[in-house]
Amino acid sequence: MSNRILEVCGLSRIYGSGCPLCVESTGPENDTNICPHCGSVVAVHGVSFDLFRGEILGIIGESGSGKSSTVKMLYFDDTPTAGEAVFFDNGERHELFRQNAAQQRSLRNKRFGMVYQNPHLGLNFQVSAGGNIAERLLMSDLAHYGEIRRRAQELLLRTEVLPERMDQNPKTFSGGMQQRVQIAKALVTRPPLLFLDEVTTGLDLSVQAAILDLILEIQQELNTAMIVVTHDLGVIRLLAGRTLVMKHGRVVEAGLTDQILEDPQHAYTQRLVASSL
Amino acid sequence: MQPVLLVEGLAKEFFLHEQRKTIPSCSNVCLESRQGKLTAIVGPTGAGKSSVLKCIYRTYLPSAGRIMFRDRSGQSTDLARADEHQMLRLRQREVGFVTQFLNCLPRKSALDVVAEPLISAGVNRTAARTSAGDMLARLAVPERLWCVPPATFSGGEKQRVNLARGLISRPRLLLLDEPTASLDPGTTDLAVKLIETLKEDGVAMIAIFHQPDLVRRLADDVVELAPPMVVKDNNKECLS
Ligand SMILES: Nc1ncnc2c1ncn2[C@@H]1O[C@H](COP(=O)(O)OP(=O)(O)OP(=O)(O)O)[C@@H](O)[C@H]1O
Ligand SMILES: [Mg+2]
Ligand SMILES: [Zn+2]
């Protein structure tokens, strides 16, 4: 049996009407992701990679390079204009972009998890922290009230949200605490694949460190495969075994994270690493 | 017996795009590493000693040469060409690297930092922590520090934690880059004893030592690297 959990091939997303010249007129060589002929944005083009069970893959790159767009498509928040992705789960093969809406929803609710930079995207601010987690468990077909409450408590405890906070609204929480609730919510169904988009950006350094620790501990406990999007080299250094470097929608370099940081090959990666020293 | 590692014609140079410069680091390096033996790499500063270790571990992408590694099952892999997943698997199970500096998570206690390689290799947490304590004790790290994160440790304490972590899982091949550089003579002796027991256990080691007497005490083989060559300037080639 292969260890592969995800295989992404030629993933692309163009915003706008598109024209035959979009791809050749954009990218790192042209130093833009906007087609000069039709004005469309080539947000992602030809992104291919694979991911193994329990592996953490980093995606790094400057603002607008297409990192978030890439994970959004895999989580079905957005639809690609081209490309394939196969998710391997319990011996089954799911072609992500050929599934109907119900199948996609089911994967999203039960087998994938997402933690957004913006807690408003991941949390429902109408209900309590515990309610947020219950919501996700209900969507994954768990209906027993006591069991839901127990699982929610367990996960909040695991992500170090104080028990008395369980029945409070996350609106009143600090940024770091909101991220913990998001992480608890994403993990409560024990998904084998988790996407994290800039989850520590904007938080205090000490809070960042605690959240990164938590992510790594959980990854070791649950063997969750993760795709970690960030523009912070320190985050991938601590979390990711392998890293993709993106620029203007393309992957310009991929490799072991320590190699990317200590022996970057592409001119862009060299600049990125040099500027962070 | 066949060597665990056979390096032939290894070279590494860095191309810096911004400056359009090629910087040679090491060239035509040949060495062998055998079970239970320690190969020391010696040479002047800038001769590329660390680069050789980093190429073997694939922190650097080798520019030329072959790095044939024979794993526990007897299969040979050229580490210069192995894919990244293969490399990650080998790092987890067969090839260890003790660098000069400790890179770890801020909240983890010293004990957990040391136990981590065993845990990720599938050993249960309690057993892993017991051997971690044993390693720390053998390197005379005071017990009161075991449950403290190493971030605030002194240079020598950090280095001992780093050594304990690198030595705990008894990899098939262990790379050591100045593992005792910031230790006092007493703790250096403890580290030497530990390295000797690893040799007895059959671990193949390639090491760079700061102190020449350690080479004499521990090395079965010595590979000397030539001083660095002159920098190639691609700008000049472009102008002429
Ligand atoms: N819905 C949209 N409509 C039009 N353009 C979009 C849309 N979403 C993203 N883009 C564009 O696609 C490109 C890639 O955006 P994306 O959000 O993936 O970048 P990113 O790498 O995540 O950046 P950041 O680090 O700032 O989060 C950008 O140029 C962005 O403006
Ligand atoms: Mg983004
Ligand atoms: Zn166009």
Coordinates of C-alpha atoms and ligand atoms in Angstrom, one line a residue:
Chain A
M1 CA 0.0 0.0 0.0
S2 CA 1.3 3.4 -0.9
N3 CA 1.6 6.1 1.7
R4 CA 0.2 8.7 -0.6
I5 CA -2.9 10.6 0.7
L6 CA -3.1 13.3 -1.9
E7 CA -1.9 13.7 -5.4
V8 CA -2.3 17.1 -7.1
C9 CA -1.6 17.5 -10.8
G10 CA -1.6 20.7 -12.9
L11 CA -3.9 22.6 -10.6
S12 CA -4.8 26.0 -12.1
R13 CA -7.1 28.9 -11.4
I14 CA -7.6 31.9 -13.6
Y15 CA -9.9 34.7 -12.4
G16 CA -11.4 36.5 -15.3
S17 CA -12.4 35.5 -18.9
G18 CA -9.0 34.3 -19.8
C19 CA -7.4 34.4 -23.3
P20 CA -5.0 32.1 -25.1
L21 CA -2.0 34.2 -24.0
C22 CA -2.8 34.3 -20.3
V23 CA -0.4 31.5 -19.3
E24 CA 2.6 32.4 -21.5
S25 CA 2.4 36.1 -20.5
T26 CA 2.4 35.6 -16.8
G27 CA 4.5 33.8 -14.2
P28 CA 7.9 34.5 -12.5
E29 CA 9.7 35.2 -15.8
N30 CA 7.2 37.9 -16.6
D31 CA 7.1 39.1 -13.1
T32 CA 3.3 39.3 -12.9
N33 CA 0.2 37.1 -12.5
I34 CA -2.0 39.5 -14.5
C35 CA -2.4 38.8 -18.2
P36 CA -1.4 42.0 -20.1
H37 CA -3.8 41.0 -23.0
C38 CA -7.0 40.3 -21.2
G39 CA -6.4 41.5 -17.6
S40 CA -7.3 38.1 -16.1
V41 CA -5.4 37.0 -12.9
V42 CA -3.5 33.7 -13.3
A43 CA -3.7 33.0 -9.5
V44 CA -2.5 29.4 -9.8
H45 CA -1.0 27.6 -12.8
G46 CA 0.2 24.0 -13.2
V47 CA 0.7 23.3 -9.5
S48 CA 1.6 19.6 -8.9
F49 CA 2.7 17.8 -5.7
D50 CA 1.9 14.8 -3.6
L51 CA 1.5 14.4 0.1
F52 CA 2.0 11.3 2.3
R53 CA 0.0 10.2 5.3
G54 CA 1.0 12.2 8.4
E55 CA 3.4 14.5 6.4
I56 CA 3.5 18.2 6.8
L57 CA 4.0 20.1 3.6
G58 CA 4.8 23.9 3.7
I59 CA 3.7 26.3 1.0
I60 CA 5.6 29.6 1.1
G61 CA 5.7 32.7 -1.1
E62 CA 5.0 36.4 -1.1
S63 CA 1.5 37.9 -0.9
G64 CA -0.6 37.1 -4.0
S65 CA 1.6 34.2 -5.1
G66 CA -1.4 31.8 -5.0
K67 CA -0.8 29.9 -1.8
S68 CA -4.3 30.4 -0.4
S69 CA -6.0 29.8 -3.7
T70 CA -4.3 26.5 -3.9
V71 CA -5.6 25.2 -0.6
K72 CA -9.0 26.7 -1.1
M73 CA -9.5 24.7 -4.2
L74 CA -8.5 21.5 -2.4
Y75 CA -10.9 22.3 0.4
F76 CA -13.7 23.1 -2.2
D77 CA -13.9 26.7 -1.2
D78 CA -13.1 27.5 -4.9
T79 CA -13.2 25.6 -8.2
P80 CA -10.1 25.2 -10.3
T81 CA -10.1 26.1 -14.0
A82 CA -7.9 23.1 -14.7
G83 CA -6.1 20.3 -13.0
E84 CA -6.8 17.1 -11.0
A85 CA -6.5 16.1 -7.4
V86 CA -6.9 12.6 -6.0
F87 CA -7.5 11.9 -2.3
F88 CA -6.7 8.4 -1.2
D89 CA -8.7 7.3 1.8
N90 CA -9.3 3.9 3.4
G91 CA -8.4 2.2 0.1
E92 CA -10.7 4.4 -1.9
R93 CA -9.7 6.9 -4.6
H94 CA -11.6 10.1 -4.7
E95 CA -11.1 12.4 -7.7
L96 CA -11.8 15.6 -5.9
F97 CA -13.0 17.7 -8.8
R98 CA -15.2 15.1 -10.4
Q99 CA -17.3 14.6 -7.4
N100 CA -20.8 15.9 -7.0
A101 CA -21.6 18.6 -4.5
A102 CA -22.9 16.1 -1.9
Q103 CA -19.7 14.0 -2.1
Q104 CA -17.6 17.1 -1.8
R105 CA -19.5 18.3 1.2
S106 CA -19.1 14.9 2.9
L107 CA -15.3 14.9 2.4
R108 CA -15.1 18.5 3.7
N109 CA -17.2 17.7 6.8
K110 CA -15.6 14.4 7.7
R111 CA -12.2 13.9 6.1
F112 CA -10.7 17.3 5.7
G113 CA -10.2 20.2 8.1
M114 CA -9.4 23.8 7.5
V115 CA -8.0 26.5 9.8
Y116 CA -8.1 30.0 8.3
Q117 CA -6.1 33.0 9.1
N118 CA -9.3 34.9 9.6
P119 CA -11.3 33.2 12.4
H120 CA -14.5 34.7 11.0
L121 CA -14.2 32.2 8.1
G122 CA -13.7 29.2 10.3
L123 CA -15.9 30.0 13.3
N124 CA -19.6 30.7 13.7
F125 CA -19.8 33.8 15.9
Q126 CA -23.5 33.2 16.6
V127 CA -22.8 30.2 18.9
S128 CA -20.5 29.3 21.7
A129 CA -17.0 27.7 21.3
G130 CA -18.5 24.3 22.3
G131 CA -21.4 25.0 19.9
N132 CA -18.9 25.5 17.0
I133 CA -17.5 22.1 17.6
A134 CA -20.9 20.5 18.0
E135 CA -21.9 22.0 14.7
R136 CA -19.1 20.2 12.9
L137 CA -19.8 16.9 14.7
L138 CA -23.5 17.1 13.7
M139 CA -22.4 17.7 10.1
S140 CA -20.3 14.6 10.3
D141 CA -23.4 12.6 11.3
L142 CA -22.7 12.3 15.0
A143 CA -26.1 12.9 16.7
H144 CA -25.7 11.7 20.3
Y145 CA -25.8 14.9 22.5
G146 CA -23.7 13.5 25.4
E147 CA -21.1 12.2 23.0
I148 CA -20.9 15.5 21.1
R149 CA -20.5 17.4 24.4
R150 CA -17.8 15.0 25.5
R151 CA -15.8 15.2 22.3
A152 CA -16.1 19.0 22.2
Q153 CA -14.8 19.2 25.8
E154 CA -12.0 16.8 25.0
L155 CA -10.8 18.7 22.0
L156 CA -11.0 22.1 23.7
L157 CA -9.0 20.7 26.5
R158 CA -6.5 19.3 24.1
T159 CA -6.1 22.7 22.4
E160 CA -5.8 24.4 25.8
V161 CA -9.0 26.3 25.8
L162 CA -10.2 26.7 29.4
P163 CA -13.2 24.5 30.2
E164 CA -15.2 27.5 31.5
R165 CA -14.8 29.0 28.0
M166 CA -16.7 26.2 26.4
D167 CA -20.1 27.9 26.7
Q168 CA -18.9 31.4 25.9
N169 CA -19.0 33.0 22.5
P170 CA -15.6 33.0 20.7
K171 CA -16.3 36.6 19.7
T172 CA -15.0 37.6 23.2
F173 CA -11.8 35.5 22.8
S174 CA -8.3 36.7 22.1
G175 CA -6.9 36.0 18.6
G176 CA -4.8 33.2 19.8
M177 CA -7.7 31.6 21.6
Q178 CA -9.9 31.9 18.5
Q179 CA -7.3 30.0 16.6
R180 CA -7.3 27.3 19.2
V181 CA -11.0 26.9 18.9
Q182 CA -10.7 26.8 15.1
I183 CA -8.1 24.1 15.4
A184 CA -10.3 22.1 17.8
K185 CA -13.2 22.5 15.4
A186 CA -11.2 21.3 12.5
L187 CA -9.7 18.3 14.3
V188 CA -12.8 17.0 16.2
T189 CA -13.7 14.6 13.3
R190 CA -10.0 13.4 13.3
P191 CA -9.6 14.2 9.6
P192 CA -6.6 12.6 8.0
L193 CA -5.9 15.8 6.1
L194 CA -5.8 19.3 7.5
F195 CA -5.2 22.7 5.7
L196 CA -3.8 25.6 7.7
D197 CA -3.7 29.0 6.0
E198 CA -1.5 31.6 7.9
V199 CA -2.9 30.4 11.2
T200 CA -0.3 32.3 13.3
T201 CA 0.0 35.4 11.2
G202 CA -0.7 38.5 13.3
L203 CA -0.5 36.8 16.7
D204 CA 2.1 37.7 19.4
L205 CA 5.3 35.7 19.1
S206 CA 4.8 33.8 22.3
V207 CA 1.2 32.9 21.2
Q208 CA 2.5 31.9 17.8
A209 CA 5.1 29.6 19.4
A210 CA 2.5 27.9 21.6
I211 CA 0.2 27.3 18.6
L212 CA 2.9 25.9 16.5
D213 CA 3.9 23.6 19.4
L214 CA 0.3 22.5 19.6
I215 CA 0.0 21.8 15.9
L216 CA 3.1 19.6 15.9
E217 CA 2.0 17.7 19.0
I218 CA -1.4 17.0 17.5
Q219 CA 0.2 15.9 14.2
Q220 CA 2.3 13.4 16.1
E221 CA -0.6 12.1 18.1
L222 CA -3.1 11.8 15.3
N223 CA -0.7 11.4 12.4
T224 CA -2.7 14.1 10.5
A225 CA -1.3 15.1 7.1
M226 CA -1.1 18.9 6.8
I227 CA -0.6 21.6 4.2
V228 CA 0.7 24.7 6.0
V229 CA 0.4 27.9 4.0
T230 CA 2.6 30.8 5.4
H231 CA 4.9 33.6 4.3
D232 CA 6.9 33.0 7.5
L233 CA 10.0 31.0 7.0
G234 CA 10.2 30.3 10.7
V235 CA 6.9 28.5 10.6
I236 CA 7.9 26.1 7.9
R237 CA 11.3 25.6 9.6
L238 CA 9.5 24.3 12.7
L239 CA 6.7 22.4 11.1
A240 CA 7.3 21.2 7.5
G241 CA 9.4 18.4 6.3
R242 CA 9.0 19.5 2.6
T243 CA 8.2 22.9 1.2
L244 CA 6.9 24.3 -2.1
V245 CA 7.9 27.9 -3.0
M246 CA 5.3 29.8 -5.0
K247 CA 5.6 33.0 -7.1
H248 CA 3.0 34.5 -9.4
G249 CA 0.9 31.3 -9.3
R250 CA 3.7 28.9 -10.0
V251 CA 5.8 26.5 -7.9
V252 CA 9.3 27.8 -8.6
E253 CA 11.0 25.3 -6.3
A254 CA 10.2 22.3 -4.1
G255 CA 12.4 20.4 -1.7
L256 CA 13.2 19.3 1.8
T257 CA 12.6 22.3 4.0
D258 CA 16.1 22.5 5.4
Q259 CA 17.4 22.4 1.8
I260 CA 15.1 25.2 0.7
L261 CA 16.3 27.3 3.6
E262 CA 20.0 26.5 3.5
D263 CA 20.6 25.8 -0.2
P264 CA 17.8 27.6 -2.2
Q265 CA 18.2 27.0 -5.9
H266 CA 15.8 29.5 -7.5
A267 CA 16.8 33.2 -7.6
Y268 CA 13.5 34.1 -6.0
T269 CA 13.9 31.7 -3.1
Q270 CA 17.5 33.0 -2.6
R271 CA 16.1 36.5 -2.2
L272 CA 13.3 35.4 0.1
V273 CA 15.7 33.5 2.4
A274 CA 18.3 36.3 2.3
S275 CA 15.7 38.9 3.2
S276 CA 14.5 37.0 6.2
L277 CA 17.9 36.6 7.8
Chain B
M1 CA 31.9 -6.2 5.1
Q2 CA 30.5 -3.6 2.7
P3 CA 30.6 0.1 3.8
V4 CA 27.5 1.7 5.1
L5 CA 28.3 4.8 3.1
L6 CA 30.5 5.3 0.1
V7 CA 31.1 8.8 -1.2
E8 CA 32.8 9.2 -4.6
G9 CA 33.7 12.4 -6.3
L10 CA 31.4 14.6 -4.3
A11 CA 31.4 18.3 -5.1
K12 CA 29.3 21.1 -4.0
E13 CA 29.2 24.7 -5.3
F14 CA 26.6 27.4 -4.7
F15 CA 25.3 29.6 -7.5
L16 CA 24.2 33.0 -6.2
H17 CA 21.8 34.5 -8.7
E18 CA 21.9 38.0 -7.4
Q19 CA 25.7 38.2 -7.6
R20 CA 26.0 35.9 -10.6
K21 CA 28.7 34.0 -8.7
T22 CA 29.6 30.4 -8.3
I23 CA 31.1 29.6 -4.9
P24 CA 32.9 26.3 -4.7
S25 CA 32.6 24.6 -1.3
C26 CA 34.1 21.2 -1.7
S27 CA 35.3 19.1 -4.6
N28 CA 36.2 15.5 -5.4
V29 CA 35.6 14.2 -1.9
C30 CA 35.9 10.5 -1.5
L31 CA 35.2 8.7 1.7
E32 CA 33.9 5.5 3.3
S33 CA 32.0 4.8 6.5
R34 CA 31.8 1.4 8.1
Q35 CA 29.8 -0.2 10.8
G36 CA 31.3 0.6 14.2
K37 CA 33.9 2.9 12.8
L38 CA 34.3 6.6 12.9
T39 CA 35.6 8.6 10.0
A40 CA 36.9 12.1 10.8
I41 CA 36.9 14.9 8.3
V42 CA 39.7 17.3 8.8
G43 CA 40.9 20.4 6.9
P44 CA 41.3 24.2 7.2
T45 CA 38.3 26.5 7.7
G46 CA 36.4 26.9 4.5
A47 CA 37.5 23.5 3.2
G48 CA 33.9 22.4 3.1
K49 CA 33.8 20.0 6.0
S50 CA 30.3 20.8 7.0
S51 CA 29.2 21.0 3.4
V52 CA 30.2 17.3 3.0
L53 CA 28.0 16.3 5.9
K54 CA 25.1 18.5 4.7
C55 CA 25.3 17.0 1.2
I56 CA 25.1 13.5 2.8
Y57 CA 22.0 14.6 4.8
R58 CA 20.8 16.4 1.7
T59 CA 20.4 19.7 3.4
Y60 CA 22.6 20.7 0.5
L61 CA 21.9 19.4 -3.0
P62 CA 25.2 17.9 -4.2
S63 CA 26.6 19.4 -7.5
A64 CA 28.4 16.2 -8.5
G65 CA 29.3 12.8 -7.3
R66 CA 27.7 9.7 -5.8
I67 CA 26.7 9.1 -2.1
M68 CA 25.8 5.4 -1.9
F69 CA 24.1 4.4 1.3
R70 CA 23.4 0.8 2.2
D71 CA 20.4 0.6 4.4
R72 CA 19.5 -2.1 7.1
S73 CA 17.8 -4.2 4.5
G74 CA 21.0 -4.2 2.3
Q75 CA 19.5 -2.0 -0.4
S76 CA 21.7 0.8 -1.8
T77 CA 20.5 4.3 -2.5
D78 CA 22.3 7.2 -4.0
L79 CA 21.5 10.0 -1.6
A80 CA 22.6 12.6 -4.2
R81 CA 19.6 11.5 -6.3
A82 CA 17.1 10.1 -3.8
D83 CA 13.7 11.7 -3.9
E84 CA 12.5 13.8 -0.9
H85 CA 10.2 11.2 0.6
Q86 CA 13.0 8.6 0.5
M87 CA 15.3 11.1 2.2
L88 CA 12.7 11.8 4.9
R89 CA 12.2 8.1 5.5
L90 CA 16.0 7.6 5.8
R91 CA 16.3 10.5 8.2
Q92 CA 13.7 9.1 10.4
R93 CA 15.0 5.6 10.5
E94 CA 18.6 5.3 9.4
V95 CA 20.6 8.6 9.2
G96 CA 21.1 10.9 12.1
F97 CA 22.7 14.4 12.2
V98 CA 23.9 16.2 15.2
T99 CA 24.6 19.8 14.3
Q100 CA 26.1 22.4 16.5
F101 CA 22.9 24.1 17.2
L102 CA 19.6 22.9 18.6
N103 CA 16.5 23.7 16.6
C104 CA 13.4 22.8 18.6
L105 CA 10.0 23.9 19.6
P106 CA 9.9 26.5 22.3
R107 CA 7.6 24.8 24.8
K108 CA 9.0 21.3 24.8
S109 CA 11.0 20.1 27.8
A110 CA 14.5 18.9 27.4
L111 CA 13.3 15.4 28.2
D112 CA 10.7 15.5 25.4
V113 CA 13.1 17.1 22.9
V114 CA 15.5 14.2 23.5
A115 CA 12.7 11.5 23.4
E116 CA 11.2 12.8 20.2
P117 CA 13.2 10.8 17.7
L118 CA 12.3 7.6 19.5
I119 CA 8.6 8.6 19.7
S120 CA 8.5 9.4 16.0
A121 CA 10.1 6.0 15.3
G122 CA 7.2 4.4 17.1
V123 CA 8.5 3.8 20.6
N124 CA 5.9 4.4 23.3
R125 CA 6.2 7.7 25.2
T126 CA 7.0 6.3 28.6
A127 CA 9.8 4.1 27.3
A128 CA 11.1 6.9 25.1
R129 CA 11.2 9.3 28.1
T130 CA 13.0 6.7 30.2
S131 CA 15.8 6.4 27.7
A132 CA 15.9 10.1 27.2
G133 CA 16.5 10.5 31.0
D134 CA 19.2 7.9 30.7
M135 CA 21.0 9.8 27.9
L136 CA 20.8 13.1 29.7
A137 CA 22.2 11.5 32.8
R138 CA 25.1 10.0 30.9
L139 CA 25.9 13.5 29.6
A140 CA 25.6 14.9 33.1
V141 CA 22.7 17.3 32.4
P142 CA 21.4 18.1 35.9
E143 CA 18.0 16.5 36.5
R144 CA 16.4 19.8 37.5
L145 CA 16.8 20.9 33.9
W146 CA 15.0 17.9 32.4
C147 CA 11.5 19.3 32.5
V148 CA 12.6 22.8 31.4
P149 CA 12.6 23.9 27.7
P150 CA 16.2 24.1 26.5
A151 CA 15.7 27.7 25.1
T152 CA 17.2 29.2 28.2
F153 CA 20.0 26.7 28.6
S154 CA 23.7 27.6 28.4
G155 CA 25.6 26.8 25.2
G156 CA 27.1 23.6 26.7
E157 CA 23.8 22.4 28.1
K158 CA 22.0 23.0 24.8
Q159 CA 24.7 21.1 23.0
R160 CA 24.4 18.1 25.4
V161 CA 20.7 18.0 24.8
N162 CA 21.3 18.1 21.1
L163 CA 23.8 15.3 21.4
A164 CA 21.5 13.2 23.5
R165 CA 18.8 13.7 21.0
G166 CA 21.0 12.7 18.1
L167 CA 22.5 9.7 19.8
I168 CA 19.3 8.3 21.3
S169 CA 17.9 6.5 18.3
R170 CA 21.2 4.7 17.4
P171 CA 20.9 5.4 13.6
R172 CA 22.8 3.2 11.2
L173 CA 24.8 6.2 10.1
L174 CA 25.4 9.2 12.3
L175 CA 26.8 12.6 11.1
L176 CA 28.4 14.7 13.8
D177 CA 29.4 18.4 13.2
E178 CA 31.5 19.6 16.0
P179 CA 29.3 17.9 18.6
T180 CA 31.6 19.0 21.5
A181 CA 32.6 22.5 20.4
S182 CA 31.1 24.2 23.5
L183 CA 31.7 21.6 26.1
D184 CA 34.2 21.8 28.9
P185 CA 36.9 19.0 29.3
G186 CA 34.8 17.0 31.8
T187 CA 31.6 16.9 29.7
T188 CA 33.7 16.4 26.6
D189 CA 34.9 13.1 28.2
L190 CA 31.4 12.0 28.8
A191 CA 30.5 12.7 25.2
V192 CA 33.5 10.7 24.1
K193 CA 32.5 7.8 26.2
L194 CA 29.0 7.9 24.7
I195 CA 30.4 8.0 21.2
E196 CA 32.5 5.0 22.0
T197 CA 29.5 3.0 23.1
L198 CA 27.8 3.9 19.9
K199 CA 30.8 2.5 18.0
E200 CA 30.6 -0.7 20.0
D201 CA 26.9 -0.9 19.0
G202 CA 28.0 -0.8 15.4
V203 CA 26.8 2.8 14.5
A204 CA 28.8 4.1 11.5
M205 CA 29.9 7.7 12.1
I206 CA 31.3 10.6 10.1
A207 CA 32.5 13.4 12.3
I208 CA 34.0 16.9 12.3
F209 CA 35.9 17.7 15.6
H210 CA 37.0 21.0 16.8
Q211 CA 39.7 19.5 18.9
P212 CA 42.5 17.6 17.2
D213 CA 43.0 15.2 20.2
L214 CA 39.4 14.0 19.7
V215 CA 40.3 12.9 16.2
R216 CA 43.2 10.9 17.7
R217 CA 41.0 9.4 20.4
L218 CA 38.0 8.5 18.3
A219 CA 38.8 8.3 14.6
D220 CA 39.4 5.0 12.8
D221 CA 39.9 6.9 9.5
V222 CA 40.8 10.4 8.7
V223 CA 39.9 12.2 5.5
E224 CA 41.6 15.4 4.8
L225 CA 39.9 18.1 2.7
A226 CA 42.0 20.4 0.5
P227 CA 41.7 24.2 1.2
P228 CA 39.1 26.0 -0.8
M229 CA 39.6 27.0 -4.4
V230 CA 39.3 30.5 -5.8
V231 CA 35.9 31.9 -6.5
K232 CA 34.7 31.7 -10.1
D233 CA 33.4 35.0 -11.2
N234 CA 30.7 34.6 -13.8
N235 CA 30.5 38.4 -14.3
K236 CA 34.0 38.5 -15.8
E237 CA 33.0 35.8 -18.2
C238 CA 30.0 37.8 -19.2
L239 CA 32.0 41.0 -19.8
S240 CA 34.9 39.5 -21.9
Ligands
LIG1 N1 -11.9 35.8 -6.1 C1 -10.9 36.4 -6.7 N2 -11.1 37.2 -7.8 C2 -10.1 37.7 -8.4 N3 -8.8 37.5 -8.1 C3 -8.5 36.8 -7.0 C4 -9.6 36.2 -6.3 N4 -9.0 35.4 -5.3 C5 -7.7 35.6 -5.4 N5 -7.4 36.4 -6.4 C6 -6.0 36.8 -6.9 O1 -5.3 35.6 -7.1 C7 -3.9 35.8 -6.7 C8 -3.5 34.8 -5.6 O2 -4.2 35.0 -4.4 P1 -4.0 34.2 -3.1 O3 -5.0 34.6 -2.1 O4 -4.0 32.7 -3.5 O5 -2.6 34.6 -2.7 P2 -1.7 34.2 -1.4 O6 -0.5 33.6 -1.9 O7 -2.5 33.4 -0.5 O8 -1.4 35.6 -0.8 P3 -1.3 36.2 0.8 O9 0.0 35.8 1.3 O10 -1.5 37.7 0.6 O11 -2.5 35.5 1.5 C9 -3.9 37.3 -6.2 O12 -3.3 38.1 -7.2 C10 -5.3 37.6 -5.9 O13 -5.5 39.0 -6.0
MG2 MG -3.3 33.8 1.6
ZN3 ZN -5.1 36.7 -21.0

